[in-house]
PDB file of C-alpha atoms in Angstrom:
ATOM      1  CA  UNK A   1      14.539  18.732 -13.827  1.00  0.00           C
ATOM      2  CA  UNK A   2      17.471  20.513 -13.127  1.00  0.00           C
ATOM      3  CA  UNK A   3      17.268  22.434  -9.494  1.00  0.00           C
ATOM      4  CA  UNK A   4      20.737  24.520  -8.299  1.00  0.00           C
ATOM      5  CA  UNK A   5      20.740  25.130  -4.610  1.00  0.00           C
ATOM      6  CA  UNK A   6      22.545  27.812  -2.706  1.00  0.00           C
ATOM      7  CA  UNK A   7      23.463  28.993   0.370  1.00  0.00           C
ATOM      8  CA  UNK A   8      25.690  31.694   1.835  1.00  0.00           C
ATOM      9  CA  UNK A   9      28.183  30.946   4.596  1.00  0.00           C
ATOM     10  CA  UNK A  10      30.234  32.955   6.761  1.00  0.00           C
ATOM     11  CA  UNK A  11      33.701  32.407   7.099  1.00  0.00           C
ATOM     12  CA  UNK A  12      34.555  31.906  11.027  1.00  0.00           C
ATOM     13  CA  UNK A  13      37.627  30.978  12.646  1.00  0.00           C
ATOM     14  CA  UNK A  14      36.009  27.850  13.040  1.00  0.00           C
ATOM     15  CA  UNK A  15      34.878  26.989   9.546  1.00  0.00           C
ATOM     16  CA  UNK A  16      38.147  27.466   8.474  1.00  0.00           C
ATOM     17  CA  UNK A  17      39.545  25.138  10.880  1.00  0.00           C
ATOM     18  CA  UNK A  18      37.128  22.461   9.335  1.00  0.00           C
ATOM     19  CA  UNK A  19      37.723  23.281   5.948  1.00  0.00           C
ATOM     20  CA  UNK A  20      41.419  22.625   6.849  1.00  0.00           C
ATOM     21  CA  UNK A  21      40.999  19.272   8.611  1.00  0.00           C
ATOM     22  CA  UNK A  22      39.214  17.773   5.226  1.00  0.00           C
ATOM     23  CA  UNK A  23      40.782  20.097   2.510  1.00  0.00           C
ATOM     24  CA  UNK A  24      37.321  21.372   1.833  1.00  0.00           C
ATOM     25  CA  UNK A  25      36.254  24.880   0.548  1.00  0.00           C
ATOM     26  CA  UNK A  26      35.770  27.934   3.188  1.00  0.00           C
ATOM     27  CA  UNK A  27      32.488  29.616   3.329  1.00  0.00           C
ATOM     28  CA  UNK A  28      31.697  31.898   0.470  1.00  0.00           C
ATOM     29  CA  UNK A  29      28.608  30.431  -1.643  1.00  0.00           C
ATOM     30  CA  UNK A  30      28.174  26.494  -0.799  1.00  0.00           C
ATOM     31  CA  UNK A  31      25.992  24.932  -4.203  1.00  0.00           C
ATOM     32  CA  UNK A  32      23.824  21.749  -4.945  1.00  0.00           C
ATOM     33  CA  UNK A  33      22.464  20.698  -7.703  1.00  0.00           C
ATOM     34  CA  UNK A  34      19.533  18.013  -8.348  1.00  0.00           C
ATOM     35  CA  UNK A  35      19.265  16.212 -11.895  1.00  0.00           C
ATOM     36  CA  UNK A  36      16.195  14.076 -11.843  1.00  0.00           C
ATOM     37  CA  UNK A  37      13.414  13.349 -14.784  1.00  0.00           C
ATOM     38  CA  UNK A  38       9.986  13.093 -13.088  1.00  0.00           C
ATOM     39  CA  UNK A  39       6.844  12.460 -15.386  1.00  0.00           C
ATOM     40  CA  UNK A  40       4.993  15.463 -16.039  1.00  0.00           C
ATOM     41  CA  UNK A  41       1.451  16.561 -14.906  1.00  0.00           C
ATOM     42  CA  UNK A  42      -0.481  15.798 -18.358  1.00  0.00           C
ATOM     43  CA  UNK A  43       1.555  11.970 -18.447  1.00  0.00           C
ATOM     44  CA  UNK A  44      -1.375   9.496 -17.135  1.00  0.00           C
ATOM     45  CA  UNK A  45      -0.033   8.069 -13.401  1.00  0.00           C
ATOM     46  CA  UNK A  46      -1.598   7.747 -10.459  1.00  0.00           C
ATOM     47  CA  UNK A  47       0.710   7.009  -7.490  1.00  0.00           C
ATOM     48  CA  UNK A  48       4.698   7.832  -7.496  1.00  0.00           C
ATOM     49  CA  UNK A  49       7.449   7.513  -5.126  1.00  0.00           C
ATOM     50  CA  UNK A  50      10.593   9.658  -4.877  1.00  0.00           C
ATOM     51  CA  UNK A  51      12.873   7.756  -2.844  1.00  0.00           C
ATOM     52  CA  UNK A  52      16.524   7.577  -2.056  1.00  0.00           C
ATOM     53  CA  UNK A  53      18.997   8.589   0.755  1.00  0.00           C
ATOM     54  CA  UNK A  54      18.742  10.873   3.363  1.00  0.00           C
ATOM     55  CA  UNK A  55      19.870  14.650   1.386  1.00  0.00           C
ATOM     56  CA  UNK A  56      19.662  13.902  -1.453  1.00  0.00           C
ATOM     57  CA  UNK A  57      17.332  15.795  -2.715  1.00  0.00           C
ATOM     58  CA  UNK A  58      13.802  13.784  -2.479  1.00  0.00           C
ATOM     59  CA  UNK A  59      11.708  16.674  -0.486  1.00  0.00           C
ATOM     60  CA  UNK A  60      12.961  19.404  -2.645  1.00  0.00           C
ATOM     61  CA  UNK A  61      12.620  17.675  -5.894  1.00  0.00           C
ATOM     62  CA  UNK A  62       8.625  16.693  -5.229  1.00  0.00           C
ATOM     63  CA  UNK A  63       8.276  20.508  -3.948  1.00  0.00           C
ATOM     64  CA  UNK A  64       9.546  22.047  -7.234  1.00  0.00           C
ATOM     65  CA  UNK A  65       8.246  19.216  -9.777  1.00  0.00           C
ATOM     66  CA  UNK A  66       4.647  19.905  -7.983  1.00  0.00           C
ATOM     67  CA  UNK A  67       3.905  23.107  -7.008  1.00  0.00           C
ATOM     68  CA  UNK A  68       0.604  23.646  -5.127  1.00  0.00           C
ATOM     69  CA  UNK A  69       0.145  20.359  -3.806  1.00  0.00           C
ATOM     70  CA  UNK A  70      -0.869  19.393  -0.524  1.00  0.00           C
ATOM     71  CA  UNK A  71       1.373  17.893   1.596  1.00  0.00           C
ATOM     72  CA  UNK A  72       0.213  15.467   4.140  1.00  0.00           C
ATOM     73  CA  UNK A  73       0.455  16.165   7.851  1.00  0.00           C
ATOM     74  CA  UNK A  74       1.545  19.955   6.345  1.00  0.00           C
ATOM     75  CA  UNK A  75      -1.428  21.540   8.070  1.00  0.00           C
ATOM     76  CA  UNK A  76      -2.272  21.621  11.990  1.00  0.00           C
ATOM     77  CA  UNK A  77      -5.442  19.863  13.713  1.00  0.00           C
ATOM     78  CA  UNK A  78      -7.831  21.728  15.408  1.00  0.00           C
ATOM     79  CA  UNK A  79      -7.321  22.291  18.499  1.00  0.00           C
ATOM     80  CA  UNK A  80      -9.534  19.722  21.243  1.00  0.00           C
ATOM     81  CA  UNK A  81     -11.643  18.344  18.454  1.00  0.00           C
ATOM     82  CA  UNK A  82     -12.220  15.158  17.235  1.00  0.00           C
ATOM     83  CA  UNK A  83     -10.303  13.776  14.245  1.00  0.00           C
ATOM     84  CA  UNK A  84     -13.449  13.526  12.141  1.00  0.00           C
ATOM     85  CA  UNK A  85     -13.744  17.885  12.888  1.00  0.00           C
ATOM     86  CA  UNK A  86     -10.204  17.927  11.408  1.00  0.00           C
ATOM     87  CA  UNK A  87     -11.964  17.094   7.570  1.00  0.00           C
ATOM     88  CA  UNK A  88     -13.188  19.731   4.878  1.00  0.00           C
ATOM     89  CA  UNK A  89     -16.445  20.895   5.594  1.00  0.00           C
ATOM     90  CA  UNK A  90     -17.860  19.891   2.477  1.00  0.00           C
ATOM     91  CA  UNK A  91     -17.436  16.297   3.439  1.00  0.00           C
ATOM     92  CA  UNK A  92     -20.205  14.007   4.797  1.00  0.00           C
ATOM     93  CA  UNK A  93     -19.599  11.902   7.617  1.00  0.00           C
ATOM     94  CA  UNK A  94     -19.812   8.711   5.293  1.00  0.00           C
ATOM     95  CA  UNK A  95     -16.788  10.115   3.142  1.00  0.00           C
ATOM     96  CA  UNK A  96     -14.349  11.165   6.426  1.00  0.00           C
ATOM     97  CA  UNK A  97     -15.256   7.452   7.677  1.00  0.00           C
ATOM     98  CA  UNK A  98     -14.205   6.135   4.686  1.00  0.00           C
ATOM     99  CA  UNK A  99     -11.136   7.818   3.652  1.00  0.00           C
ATOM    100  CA  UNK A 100      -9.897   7.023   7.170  1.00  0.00           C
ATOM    101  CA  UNK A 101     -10.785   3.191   6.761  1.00  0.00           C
ATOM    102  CA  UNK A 102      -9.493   3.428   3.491  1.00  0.00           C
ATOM    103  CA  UNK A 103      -5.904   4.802   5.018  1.00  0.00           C
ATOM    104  CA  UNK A 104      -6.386   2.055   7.178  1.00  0.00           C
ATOM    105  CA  UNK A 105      -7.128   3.745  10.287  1.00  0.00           C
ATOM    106  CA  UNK A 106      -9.704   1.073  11.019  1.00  0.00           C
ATOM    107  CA  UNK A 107     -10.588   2.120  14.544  1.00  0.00           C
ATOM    108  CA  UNK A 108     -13.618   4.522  15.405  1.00  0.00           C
ATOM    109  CA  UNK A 109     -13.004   5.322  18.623  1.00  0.00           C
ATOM    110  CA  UNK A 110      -9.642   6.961  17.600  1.00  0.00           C
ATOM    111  CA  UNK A 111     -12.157   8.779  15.184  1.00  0.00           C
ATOM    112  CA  UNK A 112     -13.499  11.062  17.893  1.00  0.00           C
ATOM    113  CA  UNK A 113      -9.794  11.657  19.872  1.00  0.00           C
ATOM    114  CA  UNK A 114      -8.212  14.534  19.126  1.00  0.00           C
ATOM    115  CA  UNK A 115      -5.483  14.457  16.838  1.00  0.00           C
ATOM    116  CA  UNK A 116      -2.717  15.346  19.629  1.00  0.00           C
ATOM    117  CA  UNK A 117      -4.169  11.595  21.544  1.00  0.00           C
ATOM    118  CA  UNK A 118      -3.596   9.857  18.741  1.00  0.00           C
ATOM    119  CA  UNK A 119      -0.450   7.627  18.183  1.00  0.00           C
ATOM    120  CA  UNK A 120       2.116   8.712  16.087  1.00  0.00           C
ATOM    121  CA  UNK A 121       1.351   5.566  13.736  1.00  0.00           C
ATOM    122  CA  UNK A 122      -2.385   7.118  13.951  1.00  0.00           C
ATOM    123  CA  UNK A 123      -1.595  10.525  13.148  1.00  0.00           C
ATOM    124  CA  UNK A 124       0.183   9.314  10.122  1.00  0.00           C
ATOM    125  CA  UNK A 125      -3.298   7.563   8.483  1.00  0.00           C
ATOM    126  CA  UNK A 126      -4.989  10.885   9.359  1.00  0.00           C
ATOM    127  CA  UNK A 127      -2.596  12.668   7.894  1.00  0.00           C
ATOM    128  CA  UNK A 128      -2.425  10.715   4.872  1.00  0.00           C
ATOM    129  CA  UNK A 129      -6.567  10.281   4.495  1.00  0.00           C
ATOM    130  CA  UNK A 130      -7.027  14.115   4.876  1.00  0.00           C
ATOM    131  CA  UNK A 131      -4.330  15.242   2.570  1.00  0.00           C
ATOM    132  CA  UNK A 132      -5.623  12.934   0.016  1.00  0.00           C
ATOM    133  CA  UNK A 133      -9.237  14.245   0.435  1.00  0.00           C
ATOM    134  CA  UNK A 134      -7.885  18.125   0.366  1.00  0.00           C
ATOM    135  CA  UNK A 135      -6.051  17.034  -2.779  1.00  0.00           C
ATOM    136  CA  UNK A 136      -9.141  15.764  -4.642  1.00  0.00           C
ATOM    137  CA  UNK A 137     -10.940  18.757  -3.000  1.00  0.00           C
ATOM    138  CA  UNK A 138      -8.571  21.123  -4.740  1.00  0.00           C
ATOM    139  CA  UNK A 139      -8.193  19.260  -8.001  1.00  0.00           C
ATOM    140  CA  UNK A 140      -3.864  19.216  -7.310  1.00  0.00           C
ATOM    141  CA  UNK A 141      -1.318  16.751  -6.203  1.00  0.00           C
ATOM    142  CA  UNK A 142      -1.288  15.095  -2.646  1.00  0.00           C
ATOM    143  CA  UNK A 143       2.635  14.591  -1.326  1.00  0.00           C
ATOM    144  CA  UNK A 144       3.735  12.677   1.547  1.00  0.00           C
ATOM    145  CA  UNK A 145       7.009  13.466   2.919  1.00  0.00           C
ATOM    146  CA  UNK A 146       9.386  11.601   5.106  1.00  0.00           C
ATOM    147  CA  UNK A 147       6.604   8.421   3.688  1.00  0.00           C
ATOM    148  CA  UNK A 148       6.608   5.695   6.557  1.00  0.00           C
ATOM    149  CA  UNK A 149       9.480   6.976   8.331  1.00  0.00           C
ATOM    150  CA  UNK A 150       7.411   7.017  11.756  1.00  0.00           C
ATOM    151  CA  UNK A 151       5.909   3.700  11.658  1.00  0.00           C
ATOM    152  CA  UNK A 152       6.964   0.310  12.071  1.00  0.00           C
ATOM    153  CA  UNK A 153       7.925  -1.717   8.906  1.00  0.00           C
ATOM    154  CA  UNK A 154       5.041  -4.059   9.307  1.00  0.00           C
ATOM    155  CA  UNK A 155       2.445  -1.034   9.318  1.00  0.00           C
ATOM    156  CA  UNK A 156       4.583   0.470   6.497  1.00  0.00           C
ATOM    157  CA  UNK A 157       3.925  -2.155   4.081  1.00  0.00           C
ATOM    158  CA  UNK A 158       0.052  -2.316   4.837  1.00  0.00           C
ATOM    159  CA  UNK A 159      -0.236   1.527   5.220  1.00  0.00           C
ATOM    160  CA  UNK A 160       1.616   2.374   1.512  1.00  0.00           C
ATOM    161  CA  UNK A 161      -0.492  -0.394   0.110  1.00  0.00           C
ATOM    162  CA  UNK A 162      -3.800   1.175   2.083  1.00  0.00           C
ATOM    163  CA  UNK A 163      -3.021   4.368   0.870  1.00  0.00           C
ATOM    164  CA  UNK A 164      -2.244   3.455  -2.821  1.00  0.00           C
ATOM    165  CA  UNK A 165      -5.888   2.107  -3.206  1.00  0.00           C
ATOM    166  CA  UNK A 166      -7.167   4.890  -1.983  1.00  0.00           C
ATOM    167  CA  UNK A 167      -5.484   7.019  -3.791  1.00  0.00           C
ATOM    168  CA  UNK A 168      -6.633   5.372  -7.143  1.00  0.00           C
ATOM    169  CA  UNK A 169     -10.172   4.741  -5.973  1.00  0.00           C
ATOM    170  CA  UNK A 170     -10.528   8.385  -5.366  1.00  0.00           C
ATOM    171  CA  UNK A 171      -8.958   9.005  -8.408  1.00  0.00           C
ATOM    172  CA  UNK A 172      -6.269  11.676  -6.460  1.00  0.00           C
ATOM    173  CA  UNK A 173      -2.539  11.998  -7.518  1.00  0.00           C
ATOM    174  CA  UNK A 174      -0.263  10.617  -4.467  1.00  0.00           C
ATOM    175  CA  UNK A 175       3.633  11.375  -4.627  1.00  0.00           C
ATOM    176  CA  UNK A 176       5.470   9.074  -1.786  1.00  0.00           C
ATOM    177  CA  UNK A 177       8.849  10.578  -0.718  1.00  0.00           C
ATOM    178  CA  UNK A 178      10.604   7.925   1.525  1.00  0.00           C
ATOM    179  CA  UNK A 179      13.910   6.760   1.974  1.00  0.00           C
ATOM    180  CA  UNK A 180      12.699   3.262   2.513  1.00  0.00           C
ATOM    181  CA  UNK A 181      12.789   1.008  -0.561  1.00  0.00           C
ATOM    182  CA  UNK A 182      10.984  -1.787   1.408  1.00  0.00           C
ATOM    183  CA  UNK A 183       7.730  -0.573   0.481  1.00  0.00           C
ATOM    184  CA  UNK A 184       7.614  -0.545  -3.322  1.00  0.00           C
ATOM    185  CA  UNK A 185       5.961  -3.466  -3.502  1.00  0.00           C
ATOM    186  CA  UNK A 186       3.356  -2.532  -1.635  1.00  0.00           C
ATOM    187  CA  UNK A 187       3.082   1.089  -2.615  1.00  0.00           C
ATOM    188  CA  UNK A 188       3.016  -0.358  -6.743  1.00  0.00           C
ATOM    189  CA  UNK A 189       3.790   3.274  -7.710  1.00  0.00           C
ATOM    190  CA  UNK A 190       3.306   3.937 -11.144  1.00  0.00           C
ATOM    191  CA  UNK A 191       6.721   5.570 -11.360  1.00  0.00           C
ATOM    192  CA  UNK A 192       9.678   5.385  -8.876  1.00  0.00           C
ATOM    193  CA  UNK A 193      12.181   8.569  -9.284  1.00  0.00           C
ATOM    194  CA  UNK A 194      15.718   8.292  -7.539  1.00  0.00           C
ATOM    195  CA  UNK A 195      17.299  11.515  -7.014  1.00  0.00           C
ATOM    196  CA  UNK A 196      20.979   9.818  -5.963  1.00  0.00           C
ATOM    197  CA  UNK A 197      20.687   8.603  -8.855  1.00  0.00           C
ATOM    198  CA  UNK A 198      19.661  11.249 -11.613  1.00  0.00           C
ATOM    199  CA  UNK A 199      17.201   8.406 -12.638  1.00  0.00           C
ATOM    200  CA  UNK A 200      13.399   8.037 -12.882  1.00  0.00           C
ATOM    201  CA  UNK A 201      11.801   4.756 -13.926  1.00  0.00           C
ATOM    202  CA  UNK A 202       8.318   3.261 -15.314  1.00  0.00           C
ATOM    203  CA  UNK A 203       7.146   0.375 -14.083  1.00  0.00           C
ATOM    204  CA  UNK A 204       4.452  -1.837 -14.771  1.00  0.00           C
ATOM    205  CA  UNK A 205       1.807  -2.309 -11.632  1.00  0.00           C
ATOM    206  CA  UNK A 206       1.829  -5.606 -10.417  1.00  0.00           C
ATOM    207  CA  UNK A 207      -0.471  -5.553  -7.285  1.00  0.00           C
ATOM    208  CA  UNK A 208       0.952  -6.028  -4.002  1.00  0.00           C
ATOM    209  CA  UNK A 209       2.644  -9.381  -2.985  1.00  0.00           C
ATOM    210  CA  UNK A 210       0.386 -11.712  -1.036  1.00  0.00           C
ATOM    211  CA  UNK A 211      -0.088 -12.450   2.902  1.00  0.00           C
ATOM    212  CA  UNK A 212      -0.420 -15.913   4.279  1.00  0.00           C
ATOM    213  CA  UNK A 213      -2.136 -16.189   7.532  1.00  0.00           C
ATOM    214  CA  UNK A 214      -2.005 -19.413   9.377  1.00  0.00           C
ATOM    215  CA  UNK A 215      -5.735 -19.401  11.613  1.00  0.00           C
ATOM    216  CA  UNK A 216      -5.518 -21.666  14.099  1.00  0.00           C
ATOM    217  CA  UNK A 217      -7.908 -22.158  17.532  1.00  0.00           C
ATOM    218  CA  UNK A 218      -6.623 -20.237  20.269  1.00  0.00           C
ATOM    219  CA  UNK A 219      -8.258 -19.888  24.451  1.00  0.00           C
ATOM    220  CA  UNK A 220     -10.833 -16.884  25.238  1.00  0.00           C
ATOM    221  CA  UNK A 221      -7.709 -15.171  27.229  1.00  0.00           C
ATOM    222  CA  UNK A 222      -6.685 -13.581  23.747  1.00  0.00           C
ATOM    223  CA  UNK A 223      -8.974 -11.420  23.360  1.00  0.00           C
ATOM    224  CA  UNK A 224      -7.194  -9.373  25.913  1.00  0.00           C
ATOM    225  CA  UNK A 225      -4.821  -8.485  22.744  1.00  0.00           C
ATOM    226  CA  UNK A 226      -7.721  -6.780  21.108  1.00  0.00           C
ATOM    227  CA  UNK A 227     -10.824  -5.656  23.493  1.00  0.00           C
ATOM    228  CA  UNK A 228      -9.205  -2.309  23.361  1.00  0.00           C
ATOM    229  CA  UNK A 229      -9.704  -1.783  20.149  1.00  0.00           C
ATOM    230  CA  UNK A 230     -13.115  -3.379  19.424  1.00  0.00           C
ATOM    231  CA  UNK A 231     -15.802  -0.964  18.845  1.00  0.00           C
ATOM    232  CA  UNK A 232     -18.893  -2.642  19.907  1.00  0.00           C
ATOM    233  CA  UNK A 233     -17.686  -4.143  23.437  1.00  0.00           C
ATOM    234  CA  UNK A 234     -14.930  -4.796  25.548  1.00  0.00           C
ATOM    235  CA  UNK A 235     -15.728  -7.890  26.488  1.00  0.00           C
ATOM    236  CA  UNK A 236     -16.868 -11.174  25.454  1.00  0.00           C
ATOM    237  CA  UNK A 237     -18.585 -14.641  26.533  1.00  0.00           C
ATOM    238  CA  UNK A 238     -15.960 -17.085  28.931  1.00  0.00           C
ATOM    239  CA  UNK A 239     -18.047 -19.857  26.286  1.00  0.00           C
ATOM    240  CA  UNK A 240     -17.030 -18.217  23.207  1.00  0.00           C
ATOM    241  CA  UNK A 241     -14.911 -20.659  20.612  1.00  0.00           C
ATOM    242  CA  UNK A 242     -11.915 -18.704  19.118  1.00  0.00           C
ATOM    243  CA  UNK A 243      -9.501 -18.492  16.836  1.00  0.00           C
ATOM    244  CA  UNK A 244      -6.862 -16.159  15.121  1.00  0.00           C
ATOM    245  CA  UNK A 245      -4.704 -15.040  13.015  1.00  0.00           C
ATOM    246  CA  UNK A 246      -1.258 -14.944  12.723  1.00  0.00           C
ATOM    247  CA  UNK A 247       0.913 -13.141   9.870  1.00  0.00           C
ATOM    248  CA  UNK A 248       4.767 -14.562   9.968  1.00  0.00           C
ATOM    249  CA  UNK A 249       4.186 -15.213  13.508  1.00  0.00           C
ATOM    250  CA  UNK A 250       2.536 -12.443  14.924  1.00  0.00           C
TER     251      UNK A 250
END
């Protein structure tokens, strides 16, 4: 694709100034242009990811290489209703409750907050599992702009992986646009396209790397870390034995 971008600009006292300081042009017509191959709709992929620095070019590239898809988080919440309310209609309960488990959004009582009381890592996996059900709804492309920028990099990696299974369980195309490489190997795109770089490459899915968890036996006190989040009960037997988890040390 070849996309020309241009905007008109005033020339001001001031922009001239600038244009001075760094021997640049002065108003008049400023142009960009994009140069990127991205695989077509009738090429078989699944998941993709557009990813480079910030400006140049990523959001606008996915916008004009897919037209009509639905972009995650690119539609509001209703208004004091519960994040399952937020869903198509024509879903039943047992399909919102799994694309949001699937997204990894693995906690039910955030399932009946409103969006707006969810955390901004939350709102992310909601955003992700209801674009990616209105994509398969409407038979088009699901994009995800600005892919992980508003999590930490721990949730990154298991969210792009999450979402990638998802994605090719429900058979729905996903297009990642990020400017963070560290999740490729999670994400496993089918194609990675680098707008920087007027390049787009194949690559052959290798699954994502692997986790190591050391378990080891831990006091009752822990569970302080998690009642919170349990859905059953907050609390729990003084005699239980118990152990966790840890994943490079947390």
């Amino acid at each position: 694709m070849e996309i020309r971008l241009e905007s008109a600009v005033e020339k001001t006292a001031r922009v001239l100034q600038v244009a001075g300081m760094f021997d640049l042009p002065a108003g008049g017509v400023t142009a960009t242009i994009i140069r990127c191959p991205v695989p077509g709709a009738d090429e078989a992929w699944t998941v993709g990811l557009v990813t480079g620095p910030s400006g140049c070019g990523k959001s606008t590239l996915a916008r004009r290489a897919f037209p009509g898809a639905v972009w995650c988080g690119g539609e509001p919440w209703p208004s004091g209703r519960a994040v399952v309310d937020g869903f198509p209609p024509g879903l039943g309960v047992g399909e919102v409750v799994e694309l949001l488990g699937g997204v990894g959004l693995n906690s039910p009582p955030a399932w009946l907050r409103p969006y707006a009381a969810l955390s901004v890592g939350q709102q992310w996996r909601a955003d992700l599992a209801r674009g990616l059900a209105l994509a398969r709804q409407q038979g088009v492309v699901a994009c995800a702009d600005e892919f992980t920028s508003v999590v930490d990099r721990d949730t990154a990696r298991a969210g792009s992986a999450a979402a990638a299974r998802l994605a090719r369980r429900l058979g729905v195309r996903l297009v990642a646009v990020g400017c963070h490489d560290d999740i490729l190997e999670w994400l496993d795109p089918d194609w990675v396209a680098r707008p920087a770089e007027g390049a787009c490459a194949r690559r052959a899915l290798q699954g994502r790397p692997k986790v190591r968890l050391d378990v080891f036996r831990c006091r009752v006190q822990a569970w302080d870390l998690f009642r919170e989040h349990h859905y059953l009960s907050h609390s729990i037997s003084n005699a239980s034995v118990c152990f966790m988890a840890a994943c490079q040390g947390r």
